[in-house]
């Protein structure tokens, strides 16, 4: 491999009671890549993200971001270290406007302290201006400028997903993890999303890892695909390699009625 | 999507400058009249009516409503300022000259307003249900109560008679232990910002905090023993000029207690947090009840001194106040100042990085943490900030009452303050102040007035007399208000926006667009998505 790995996961394992949700997964993300993680429902994809972002502590394994160990850090420390994420089930701050949501994403990068805020020091005004400016840029970047002062809850569903991406990007991450970003989007919105994800990598230089069920999106967008099934990595490689991997077919088709996921659009 | 306007055009309200000034003049005149015995005497029947307790309560309430109108109505800024400042700085003190109970009532309202503002940060902004809030009020009250009363001499005398093995060496040891442990706690904490905590470093932190407590106790004890000889000179407590120092200390002490109570409990959520804070709040009250040496137990501490400010007293004298009114007038002005400061601090925090983090945590802890908001630290700041407001007001309360006893700090006080916050509108600063005013007026004037006015009416049976049923009537009023205005009397901007847009959303869903985030639910694994606390050891739950 020529490009250095920005994220290097070795032997990651997590069990819930008797269930092994993530089983000895080794996973590398090259700097500047767009990588997909796929697998049937319940395969452990979201749990994998939760482990990387520190929401769960792994039973075994190591996680390194640009060489730095992340195991044992809290989610806010992981965010500060440079990994941002979105959630499969949108988790916006519902009583805040779109702009304020993004400003929260800026939290760990702002310098102003409690006293700055109380005394309205220069530092306070600077950091407020910076946060507002970031929000403006990010809203513009994902194309939601018109919703700036709108409550997050009142945005259309597809735009809520984009707002979550904007909020994550406001943390100026090295790596962004998108958990099913196209879920619930119509084909046109999905096309927009594809362009947006490319632009995150090309224009912002942020490496992207996404979980996705929409195979058309995954196949056209990803440079590499990792397939999980029952917590285990069963395949990895270029899109066409993975598509033709018998183990992957088995994983999706072997599930009878659940096969609907594979090769079709989600929902 | 065209239905939702980013900023909705408000209905244009008419300018009410004239009406505002008219009402101000009218209610001011009524207030001044109804509290002046001489004038009342010359009025005959009208005078008797104005002296009726319930009428008096209504007059006071109407007068205070002025300030609300000045805030709410569209009017010329100078008129608003005139009414607000005129009411608080001119008419109220003037009427208070004739009837000091008015000043007392106003101070009480302001104390509760400050408490409600403090609790609003914890409950309204950060979403942490704290049922033991009044404990911080007690900290401030007892801090000043002990030092500004004969209690201090008693404590010193006790330590003079029971010095144990304490000497100057103990003080040095205590201070040394305090410094070393505090420094190592800071160092370990810094370390934890960079690398994940290990078992050893976590234990080290625990050990250091233990040593810190021991060091503080040693130092405090040694200080008391070494100063025991001063007991005679401090028979009435410390010099009143220390009042200002203690104002700062009460803020600090309450904030520290807030952190100490917060650290172990803030990992819990919702109902659990409510129950634990309720318990800890009671613990503080029980301590006050049982640490007889320091708190005089259920007897309470009295008399408690206050500050005496030369130029202020001179000013009060020039304005025609009687000598026994100086103290109360001083506390009135001080409370006014404190509420002002607390309000400004609240508004500024709300519109800052910290305030946004609080609201983010209230809305969604998991998402807030994933966006880089450290949960425990942010919650502790909320706890400590709210606590510090209570601490300073506790001190003013002790100075006003000249008496503190554990009964002033029971669970019902905490619930009372919570009801002010909810009644006024969670998260809304003007709302919780209004809530505090309404609840305090109801409890101290309107309901007692009702009871008094009806006490001798023969057609009301003794058992059904409103005087007996004050609590019941209060409860009914609360229930009715919550049914009529569940979002509070003056809901916060956020809530208004939300409610306003819920209306919009109904329109949208009728057209089949705009699914909502709140109604969604559906995150199957949410219960397992636990947030990780800052003091959790390496590897978290294994
Ligand atoms: N907090 C949890 N507690 C218990 N089981 C969990 C928890 N989180 C996930 N699981 C289980 O782990 C498995 C993988 O879930 P998940 O990672 O959400 O799958 P995916 O995202 O691939 O659909 C599922 O069987 C799920 O029930
Ligand atoms: Mg999932």
Tab-separated table of N, CA, C and O in Angstrom, chain A residues 14 50 54-59 68 71-77 79 85 87 89-97 100 103-105 107-108 110 112 114 117-120 124 128 131 146-147 149-151 153-157 160 167-168 171, chain B residues 1 4-7 192-194 196-197 345 348-349 351-353 356-357 359-360 362-364 366-374 381 385 493-494 497-498 501 505 515 517-518 521-523 526 528-530 532-534 539-542:
chain	number	residue	atom	x	y	z
A	14	UNK	N	-16.086	-6.846	19.907
A	14	UNK	CA	-17.020	-6.365	20.923
A	14	UNK	C	-18.159	-7.368	21.086
A	14	UNK	O	-18.775	-7.777	20.108
A	50	UNK	N	-19.543	2.787	16.424
A	50	UNK	CA	-19.618	3.182	17.833
A	50	UNK	C	-18.320	2.866	18.575
A	50	UNK	O	-17.940	3.575	19.503
A	54	UNK	N	-15.684	5.742	20.180
A	54	UNK	CA	-15.548	5.737	21.639
A	54	UNK	C	-16.865	5.627	22.385
A	54	UNK	O	-16.895	5.748	23.611
A	55	UNK	N	-17.975	5.440	21.657
A	55	UNK	CA	-19.255	5.291	22.359
A	55	UNK	C	-19.268	3.959	23.104
A	55	UNK	O	-19.744	3.873	24.236
A	56	UNK	N	-18.720	2.919	22.476
A	56	UNK	CA	-18.479	1.663	23.185
A	56	UNK	C	-16.974	1.464	23.339
A	56	UNK	O	-16.203	1.888	22.484
A	57	UNK	N	-16.600	0.781	24.424
A	57	UNK	CA	-15.195	0.413	24.586
A	57	UNK	C	-15.017	-1.005	24.039
A	57	UNK	O	-15.814	-1.877	24.348
A	58	UNK	N	-14.011	-1.214	23.208
A	58	UNK	CA	-13.825	-2.557	22.637
A	58	UNK	C	-13.365	-3.557	23.698
A	58	UNK	O	-12.731	-3.191	24.685
A	59	UNK	N	-13.717	-4.832	23.467
A	59	UNK	CA	-13.194	-5.891	24.345
A	59	UNK	C	-11.731	-6.140	24.025
A	59	UNK	O	-10.910	-6.372	24.904
A	68	UNK	N	-2.167	7.691	16.348
A	68	UNK	CA	-2.491	7.943	17.749
A	68	UNK	C	-3.540	6.953	18.258
A	68	UNK	O	-4.577	6.742	17.632
A	71	UNK	N	-8.205	3.982	21.699
A	71	UNK	CA	-8.939	3.126	22.644
A	71	UNK	C	-8.828	3.725	24.036
A	71	UNK	O	-7.740	4.051	24.508
A	72	UNK	N	-9.965	3.871	24.688
A	72	UNK	CA	-9.980	4.436	26.032
A	72	UNK	C	-10.365	5.903	26.053
A	72	UNK	O	-10.644	6.453	27.109
A	73	UNK	N	-10.377	6.534	24.882
A	73	UNK	CA	-10.811	7.931	24.847
A	73	UNK	C	-12.341	8.005	24.849
A	73	UNK	O	-13.014	7.116	24.340
A	74	UNK	N	-12.846	9.076	25.430
A	74	UNK	CA	-14.291	9.312	25.388
A	74	UNK	C	-14.668	9.851	24.013
A	74	UNK	O	-13.815	10.377	23.289
A	75	UNK	N	-15.963	9.752	23.652
A	75	UNK	CA	-16.387	10.239	22.331
A	75	UNK	C	-15.993	11.691	22.069
A	75	UNK	O	-15.597	12.025	20.952
A	76	UNK	N	-16.083	12.550	23.095
A	76	UNK	CA	-15.738	13.948	22.831
A	76	UNK	C	-14.247	14.095	22.565
A	76	UNK	O	-13.820	14.942	21.780
A	77	UNK	N	-13.442	13.223	23.189
A	77	UNK	CA	-12.002	13.272	22.927
A	77	UNK	C	-11.694	12.732	21.538
A	77	UNK	O	-10.792	13.228	20.858
A	79	UNK	N	-13.713	12.955	19.039
A	79	UNK	CA	-14.099	14.032	18.126
A	79	UNK	C	-12.995	15.082	18.049
A	79	UNK	O	-12.644	15.556	16.966
A	85	UNK	N	-18.838	12.110	13.036
A	85	UNK	CA	-19.747	11.089	12.545
A	85	UNK	C	-21.163	11.615	12.400
A	85	UNK	O	-21.519	12.654	12.950
A	87	UNK	N	-25.342	9.862	12.402
A	87	UNK	CA	-26.009	8.717	13.004
A	87	UNK	C	-27.025	8.123	12.040
A	87	UNK	O	-27.630	8.823	11.227
A	89	UNK	N	-29.898	6.906	12.812
A	89	UNK	CA	-31.162	7.560	13.112
A	89	UNK	C	-30.823	8.987	13.502
A	89	UNK	O	-30.266	9.227	14.559
A	90	UNK	N	-31.169	9.896	12.626
A	90	UNK	CA	-30.750	11.290	12.765
A	90	UNK	C	-30.834	11.774	14.208
A	90	UNK	O	-31.841	11.594	14.878
A	91	UNK	N	-29.757	12.353	14.667
A	91	UNK	CA	-29.719	12.880	16.031
A	91	UNK	C	-29.312	14.342	16.019
A	91	UNK	O	-28.241	14.699	16.468
A	92	UNK	N	-30.197	15.169	15.496
A	92	UNK	CA	-29.930	16.604	15.528
A	92	UNK	C	-30.421	17.161	16.863
A	92	UNK	O	-31.181	16.508	17.573
A	93	UNK	N	-29.972	18.363	17.196
A	93	UNK	CA	-30.459	19.009	18.417
A	93	UNK	C	-31.764	19.703	18.071
A	93	UNK	O	-31.774	20.716	17.380
A	94	UNK	N	-32.844	19.144	18.555
A	94	UNK	CA	-34.143	19.507	17.999
A	94	UNK	C	-34.612	20.901	18.393
A	94	UNK	O	-35.427	21.489	17.703
A	95	UNK	N	-34.110	21.452	19.503
A	95	UNK	CA	-34.592	22.790	19.858
A	95	UNK	C	-33.662	23.879	19.340
A	95	UNK	O	-33.811	25.035	19.702
A	96	UNK	N	-32.727	23.491	18.491
A	96	UNK	CA	-31.802	24.478	17.963
A	96	UNK	C	-32.018	24.671	16.461
A	96	UNK	O	-32.466	23.770	15.766
A	97	UNK	N	-31.607	25.844	16.009
A	97	UNK	CA	-31.688	26.111	14.576
A	97	UNK	C	-30.575	25.358	13.857
A	97	UNK	O	-29.652	24.827	14.488
A	100	UNK	N	-27.272	26.872	14.771
A	100	UNK	CA	-26.807	26.530	16.115
A	100	UNK	C	-26.315	25.093	16.191
A	100	UNK	O	-25.329	24.793	16.872
A	103	UNK	N	-22.925	25.168	15.046
A	103	UNK	CA	-22.046	25.845	16.001
A	103	UNK	C	-21.669	24.916	17.161
A	103	UNK	O	-20.569	25.002	17.707
A	104	UNK	N	-22.591	24.013	17.542
A	104	UNK	CA	-22.237	23.041	18.575
A	104	UNK	C	-21.110	22.142	18.064
A	104	UNK	O	-20.187	21.792	18.807
A	105	UNK	N	-21.174	21.788	16.786
A	105	UNK	CA	-20.114	20.972	16.215
A	105	UNK	C	-18.745	21.645	16.335
A	105	UNK	O	-17.709	20.984	16.368
A	107	UNK	N	-17.741	23.166	18.904
A	107	UNK	CA	-17.432	23.305	20.332
A	107	UNK	C	-15.971	23.063	20.680
A	107	UNK	O	-15.320	23.877	21.322
A	108	UNK	N	-15.464	21.911	20.240
A	108	UNK	CA	-14.123	21.537	20.704
A	108	UNK	C	-13.025	22.390	20.073
A	108	UNK	O	-11.890	22.367	20.519
A	110	UNK	N	-13.353	25.771	19.636
A	110	UNK	CA	-13.431	27.158	20.100
A	110	UNK	C	-12.623	27.321	21.377
A	110	UNK	O	-12.582	26.439	22.222
A	112	UNK	N	-12.922	30.062	23.562
A	112	UNK	CA	-13.455	30.949	24.593
A	112	UNK	C	-13.918	30.158	25.815
A	112	UNK	O	-14.488	29.087	25.707
A	114	UNK	N	-15.593	30.035	29.992
A	114	UNK	CA	-16.723	30.495	30.783
A	114	UNK	C	-16.587	31.989	31.092
A	114	UNK	O	-17.515	32.773	30.867
A	117	UNK	N	-17.123	34.299	28.231
A	117	UNK	CA	-18.536	34.483	27.898
A	117	UNK	C	-19.193	35.463	28.861
A	117	UNK	O	-19.976	36.318	28.462
A	118	UNK	N	-18.885	35.338	30.154
A	118	UNK	CA	-19.514	36.209	31.150
A	118	UNK	C	-19.049	37.653	30.970
A	118	UNK	O	-19.837	38.592	31.071
A	119	UNK	N	-17.778	37.826	30.677
A	119	UNK	CA	-17.222	39.179	30.593
A	119	UNK	C	-17.248	39.758	29.180
A	119	UNK	O	-16.855	40.898	28.969
A	120	UNK	N	-17.701	38.952	28.233
A	120	UNK	CA	-17.711	39.381	26.829
A	120	UNK	C	-16.347	39.918	26.391
A	120	UNK	O	-16.235	41.045	25.896
A	124	UNK	N	-14.086	36.000	23.404
A	124	UNK	CA	-15.463	35.528	23.229
A	124	UNK	C	-16.014	35.959	21.875
A	124	UNK	O	-16.533	35.154	21.112
A	128	UNK	N	-17.106	33.513	18.822
A	128	UNK	CA	-18.485	33.507	18.318
A	128	UNK	C	-18.501	33.790	16.815
A	128	UNK	O	-19.221	33.147	16.061
A	131	UNK	N	-17.371	30.746	14.983
A	131	UNK	CA	-18.377	29.682	14.938
A	131	UNK	C	-19.456	30.002	13.916
A	131	UNK	O	-19.888	29.147	13.147
A	146	UNK	N	-30.478	28.362	3.029
A	146	UNK	CA	-31.807	28.963	3.240
A	146	UNK	C	-32.431	28.506	4.562
A	146	UNK	O	-33.378	29.113	5.037
A	147	UNK	N	-31.914	27.450	5.165
A	147	UNK	CA	-32.491	26.956	6.420
A	147	UNK	C	-31.763	27.477	7.649
A	147	UNK	O	-31.980	26.997	8.746
A	149	UNK	N	-31.774	29.838	9.868
A	149	UNK	CA	-32.442	30.179	11.115
A	149	UNK	C	-33.635	29.296	11.391
A	149	UNK	O	-34.477	29.605	12.227
A	150	UNK	N	-33.735	28.196	10.664
A	150	UNK	CA	-34.865	27.295	10.849
A	150	UNK	C	-34.517	26.250	11.902
A	150	UNK	O	-33.366	25.836	12.023
A	151	UNK	N	-35.507	25.836	12.678
A	151	UNK	CA	-35.271	24.748	13.631
A	151	UNK	C	-34.902	23.478	12.882
A	151	UNK	O	-35.526	23.144	11.866
A	153	UNK	N	-35.480	20.453	13.417
A	153	UNK	CA	-36.602	19.509	13.271
A	153	UNK	C	-37.478	19.805	12.081
A	153	UNK	O	-38.177	18.928	11.596
A	154	UNK	N	-37.479	21.049	11.641
A	154	UNK	CA	-38.435	21.420	10.602
A	154	UNK	C	-37.886	21.266	9.198
A	154	UNK	O	-38.566	21.574	8.231
A	155	UNK	N	-36.644	20.795	9.083
A	155	UNK	CA	-36.090	20.584	7.760
A	155	UNK	C	-36.659	19.302	7.159
A	155	UNK	O	-36.993	18.371	7.884
A	156	UNK	N	-36.738	19.259	5.824
A	156	UNK	CA	-37.132	18.001	5.192
A	156	UNK	C	-36.113	16.915	5.548
A	156	UNK	O	-34.960	17.214	5.842
A	157	UNK	N	-36.565	15.681	5.494
A	157	UNK	CA	-35.761	14.569	5.972
A	157	UNK	C	-34.367	14.524	5.336
A	157	UNK	O	-33.351	14.434	6.019
A	160	UNK	N	-32.187	17.109	6.698
A	160	UNK	CA	-31.722	16.826	8.056
A	160	UNK	C	-30.454	15.978	8.007
A	160	UNK	O	-29.515	16.184	8.767
A	167	UNK	N	-22.835	19.487	10.434
A	167	UNK	CA	-22.472	19.604	11.843
A	167	UNK	C	-21.199	18.811	12.135
A	167	UNK	O	-20.308	19.276	12.838
A	168	UNK	N	-21.114	17.615	11.551
A	168	UNK	CA	-19.921	16.799	11.763
A	168	UNK	C	-18.695	17.469	11.139
A	168	UNK	O	-17.614	17.488	11.726
A	171	UNK	N	-16.541	20.135	12.960
A	171	UNK	CA	-15.501	19.794	13.926
A	171	UNK	C	-14.116	19.743	13.266
A	171	UNK	O	-13.148	19.351	13.903
B	1	UNK	N	-40.780	22.950	-0.474
B	1	UNK	CA	-41.020	23.504	0.867
B	1	UNK	C	-41.099	25.020	0.796
B	1	UNK	O	-40.099	25.706	0.718
B	4	UNK	N	-42.713	27.088	5.248
B	4	UNK	CA	-42.062	27.529	6.478
B	4	UNK	C	-41.251	28.792	6.222
B	4	UNK	O	-40.362	28.813	5.390
B	5	UNK	N	-41.581	29.818	6.950
B	5	UNK	CA	-40.790	31.035	6.836
B	5	UNK	C	-39.708	31.008	7.888
B	5	UNK	O	-40.001	30.795	9.054
B	6	UNK	N	-38.473	31.247	7.480
B	6	UNK	CA	-37.386	31.250	8.465
B	6	UNK	C	-37.695	32.177	9.635
B	6	UNK	O	-37.514	31.818	10.761
B	7	UNK	N	-38.137	33.367	9.363
B	7	UNK	CA	-38.523	34.253	10.453
B	7	UNK	C	-39.962	34.658	10.211
B	7	UNK	O	-40.281	35.260	9.200
B	192	UNK	N	-4.930	13.412	31.860
B	192	UNK	CA	-6.082	12.710	31.288
B	192	UNK	C	-6.667	13.413	30.073
B	192	UNK	O	-7.424	12.820	29.320
B	193	UNK	N	-6.332	14.684	29.914
B	193	UNK	CA	-6.814	15.365	28.720
B	193	UNK	C	-6.103	14.819	27.494
B	193	UNK	O	-6.645	14.832	26.404
B	194	UNK	N	-4.893	14.334	27.685
B	194	UNK	CA	-4.106	13.904	26.535
B	194	UNK	C	-4.163	12.396	26.305
B	194	UNK	O	-4.358	11.948	25.200
B	196	UNK	N	-5.606	8.413	27.568
B	196	UNK	CA	-6.672	7.766	28.321
B	196	UNK	C	-6.193	7.415	29.731
B	196	UNK	O	-5.028	7.072	29.923
B	197	UNK	N	-7.099	7.515	30.710
B	197	UNK	CA	-6.713	7.183	32.079
B	197	UNK	C	-6.388	5.690	32.209
B	197	UNK	O	-7.020	4.872	31.564
B	345	UNK	N	-25.410	37.477	33.507
B	345	UNK	CA	-24.573	36.284	33.372
B	345	UNK	C	-25.339	35.189	32.639
B	345	UNK	O	-24.824	34.538	31.722
B	348	UNK	N	-25.717	36.010	28.923
B	348	UNK	CA	-24.447	35.880	28.201
B	348	UNK	C	-24.034	34.427	28.045
B	348	UNK	O	-23.547	34.027	26.993
B	349	UNK	N	-24.219	33.635	29.104
B	349	UNK	CA	-23.855	32.224	28.992
B	349	UNK	C	-24.734	31.526	27.962
B	349	UNK	O	-24.271	30.710	27.177
B	351	UNK	N	-25.985	32.595	25.322
B	351	UNK	CA	-25.575	32.872	23.942
B	351	UNK	C	-24.085	32.661	23.781
B	351	UNK	O	-23.392	33.490	23.211
B	352	UNK	N	-23.573	31.593	24.335
B	352	UNK	CA	-22.151	31.319	24.193
B	352	UNK	C	-21.964	29.838	23.916
B	352	UNK	O	-22.919	29.069	23.866
B	353	UNK	N	-20.721	29.472	23.771
B	353	UNK	CA	-20.349	28.086	23.531
B	353	UNK	C	-20.897	27.183	24.644
B	353	UNK	O	-21.432	26.109	24.380
B	356	UNK	N	-24.767	26.799	24.429
B	356	UNK	CA	-25.144	25.894	23.341
B	356	UNK	C	-24.860	24.453	23.730
B	356	UNK	O	-25.645	23.548	23.437
B	357	UNK	N	-23.732	24.243	24.425
B	357	UNK	CA	-23.399	22.874	24.847
B	357	UNK	C	-24.453	22.365	25.836
B	357	UNK	O	-24.863	21.199	25.765
B	359	UNK	N	-27.626	23.176	26.005
B	359	UNK	CA	-28.865	22.848	25.305
B	359	UNK	C	-28.667	21.603	24.444
B	359	UNK	O	-29.558	20.764	24.333
B	360	UNK	N	-27.472	21.463	23.877
B	360	UNK	CA	-27.184	20.266	23.080
B	360	UNK	C	-27.298	19.021	23.952
B	360	UNK	O	-27.886	18.010	23.544
B	362	UNK	N	-29.044	18.702	26.650
B	362	UNK	CA	-30.454	18.492	26.971
B	362	UNK	C	-31.162	17.815	25.799
B	362	UNK	O	-31.958	16.902	25.986
B	363	UNK	N	-30.841	18.241	24.585
B	363	UNK	CA	-31.534	17.689	23.424
B	363	UNK	C	-31.097	16.262	23.124
B	363	UNK	O	-31.916	15.409	22.801
B	364	UNK	N	-29.797	16.000	23.172
B	364	UNK	CA	-29.302	14.672	22.814
B	364	UNK	C	-27.867	14.502	23.320
B	364	UNK	O	-26.924	15.003	22.716
B	366	UNK	N	-25.915	11.838	23.458
B	366	UNK	CA	-25.010	11.049	22.624
B	366	UNK	C	-24.452	11.899	21.493
B	366	UNK	O	-23.244	11.927	21.254
B	367	UNK	N	-25.359	12.631	20.835
B	367	UNK	CA	-24.899	13.463	19.722
B	367	UNK	C	-23.988	14.575	20.223
B	367	UNK	O	-22.971	14.884	19.602
B	368	UNK	N	-24.339	15.169	21.375
B	368	UNK	CA	-23.507	16.257	21.889
B	368	UNK	C	-22.103	15.757	22.163
B	368	UNK	O	-21.115	16.395	21.786
B	369	UNK	N	-22.012	14.599	22.785
B	369	UNK	CA	-20.687	14.067	23.105
B	369	UNK	C	-19.919	13.733	21.832
B	369	UNK	O	-18.720	14.003	21.729
B	370	UNK	N	-20.621	13.181	20.854
B	370	UNK	CA	-19.945	12.839	19.605
B	370	UNK	C	-19.488	14.077	18.849
B	370	UNK	O	-18.601	14.007	18.011
B	371	UNK	N	-20.093	15.227	19.140
B	371	UNK	CA	-19.663	16.474	18.499
B	371	UNK	C	-18.565	17.172	19.298
B	371	UNK	O	-18.199	18.309	19.006
B	372	UNK	N	-18.090	16.524	20.354
B	372	UNK	CA	-16.949	17.083	21.070
B	372	UNK	C	-17.290	17.800	22.363
B	372	UNK	O	-16.446	18.477	22.934
B	373	UNK	N	-18.536	17.669	22.840
B	373	UNK	CA	-18.897	18.311	24.103
B	373	UNK	C	-18.586	17.356	25.257
B	373	UNK	O	-19.154	16.263	25.315
B	374	UNK	N	-17.670	17.717	26.152
B	374	UNK	CA	-17.384	16.840	27.289
B	374	UNK	C	-18.548	16.884	28.279
B	374	UNK	O	-18.855	17.942	28.824
B	381	UNK	N	-20.294	22.416	35.132
B	381	UNK	CA	-20.327	23.878	35.048
B	381	UNK	C	-21.754	24.372	35.271
B	381	UNK	O	-21.986	25.356	35.977
B	385	UNK	N	-22.604	26.708	38.376
B	385	UNK	CA	-23.116	28.053	38.117
B	385	UNK	C	-24.445	28.259	38.831
B	385	UNK	O	-24.654	29.260	39.534
B	493	UNK	N	-37.766	31.540	23.794
B	493	UNK	CA	-37.789	31.720	22.350
B	493	UNK	C	-37.791	30.369	21.627
B	493	UNK	O	-38.497	30.158	20.664
B	494	UNK	N	-36.952	29.451	22.151
B	494	UNK	CA	-36.875	28.139	21.517
B	494	UNK	C	-38.217	27.435	21.526
B	494	UNK	O	-38.657	26.883	20.530
B	497	UNK	N	-40.599	29.011	19.200
B	497	UNK	CA	-40.247	28.625	17.840
B	497	UNK	C	-40.750	27.211	17.563
B	497	UNK	O	-41.359	26.939	16.541
B	498	UNK	N	-40.498	26.335	18.534
B	498	UNK	CA	-40.916	24.947	18.363
B	498	UNK	C	-42.431	24.846	18.220
B	498	UNK	O	-42.938	24.182	17.327
B	501	UNK	N	-43.664	26.273	15.070
B	501	UNK	CA	-43.408	25.441	13.902
B	501	UNK	C	-44.144	24.131	13.927
B	501	UNK	O	-44.361	23.524	12.894
B	505	UNK	N	-45.813	22.513	10.905
B	505	UNK	CA	-45.570	21.152	10.479
B	505	UNK	C	-46.853	20.395	10.217
B	505	UNK	O	-46.899	19.541	9.356
B	515	UNK	N	-41.180	15.082	7.258
B	515	UNK	CA	-41.249	14.194	8.405
B	515	UNK	C	-40.517	14.827	9.586
B	515	UNK	O	-39.642	15.651	9.396
B	517	UNK	N	-38.419	14.880	13.268
B	517	UNK	CA	-37.366	14.152	13.965
B	517	UNK	C	-37.869	13.657	15.304
B	517	UNK	O	-37.534	12.582	15.762
B	518	UNK	N	-38.715	14.463	15.928
B	518	UNK	CA	-39.153	14.121	17.276
B	518	UNK	C	-40.054	12.912	17.283
B	518	UNK	O	-39.941	12.050	18.139
B	521	UNK	N	-38.388	8.414	16.556
B	521	UNK	CA	-38.010	7.293	17.406
B	521	UNK	C	-37.233	6.294	16.580
B	521	UNK	O	-36.400	6.668	15.763
B	522	UNK	N	-37.512	5.021	16.766
B	522	UNK	CA	-37.053	4.026	15.834
B	522	UNK	C	-35.588	3.657	15.885
B	522	UNK	O	-35.152	2.789	15.159
B	523	UNK	N	-34.781	4.288	16.745
B	523	UNK	CA	-33.397	3.850	16.838
B	523	UNK	C	-33.355	2.656	17.770
B	523	UNK	O	-33.353	2.776	18.979
B	526	UNK	N	-30.767	2.535	20.535
B	526	UNK	CA	-30.553	3.709	21.382
B	526	UNK	C	-30.313	3.408	22.853
B	526	UNK	O	-29.455	4.012	23.457
B	528	UNK	N	-28.845	1.176	24.226
B	528	UNK	CA	-27.477	0.733	24.447
B	528	UNK	C	-26.446	1.799	24.137
B	528	UNK	O	-25.283	1.671	24.458
B	529	UNK	N	-26.877	2.869	23.495
B	529	UNK	CA	-25.939	3.920	23.141
B	529	UNK	C	-25.636	4.767	24.359
B	529	UNK	O	-26.112	5.875	24.497
B	530	UNK	N	-24.886	4.217	25.243
B	530	UNK	CA	-24.623	4.952	26.466
B	530	UNK	C	-23.548	5.981	26.222
B	530	UNK	O	-22.673	5.804	25.394
B	532	UNK	N	-20.263	8.034	27.511
B	532	UNK	CA	-19.124	7.680	28.358
B	532	UNK	C	-18.744	8.859	29.230
B	532	UNK	O	-18.611	9.979	28.750
B	533	UNK	N	-18.565	8.591	30.502
B	533	UNK	CA	-18.265	9.674	31.422
B	533	UNK	C	-16.770	9.960	31.471
B	533	UNK	O	-15.952	9.109	31.168
B	534	UNK	N	-16.475	11.189	31.900
B	534	UNK	CA	-15.085	11.594	31.857
B	534	UNK	C	-14.198	10.887	32.871
B	534	UNK	O	-13.010	10.745	32.672
B	539	UNK	N	-10.787	1.838	29.117
B	539	UNK	CA	-11.503	0.697	28.590
B	539	UNK	C	-12.964	0.694	28.953
B	539	UNK	O	-13.719	-0.113	28.455
B	540	UNK	N	-13.380	1.599	29.819
B	540	UNK	CA	-14.795	1.714	30.147
B	540	UNK	C	-15.335	0.423	30.705
B	540	UNK	O	-14.687	-0.245	31.509
B	541	UNK	N	-16.508	0.037	30.223
B	541	UNK	CA	-17.151	-1.160	30.746
B	541	UNK	C	-16.601	-2.381	30.040
B	541	UNK	O	-16.724	-2.508	28.832
B	542	UNK	N	-15.985	-3.229	30.779
B	542	UNK	CA	-15.444	-4.434	30.184
B	542	UNK	C	-16.269	-5.634	30.565
B	542	UNK	O	-16.769	-5.708	31.660
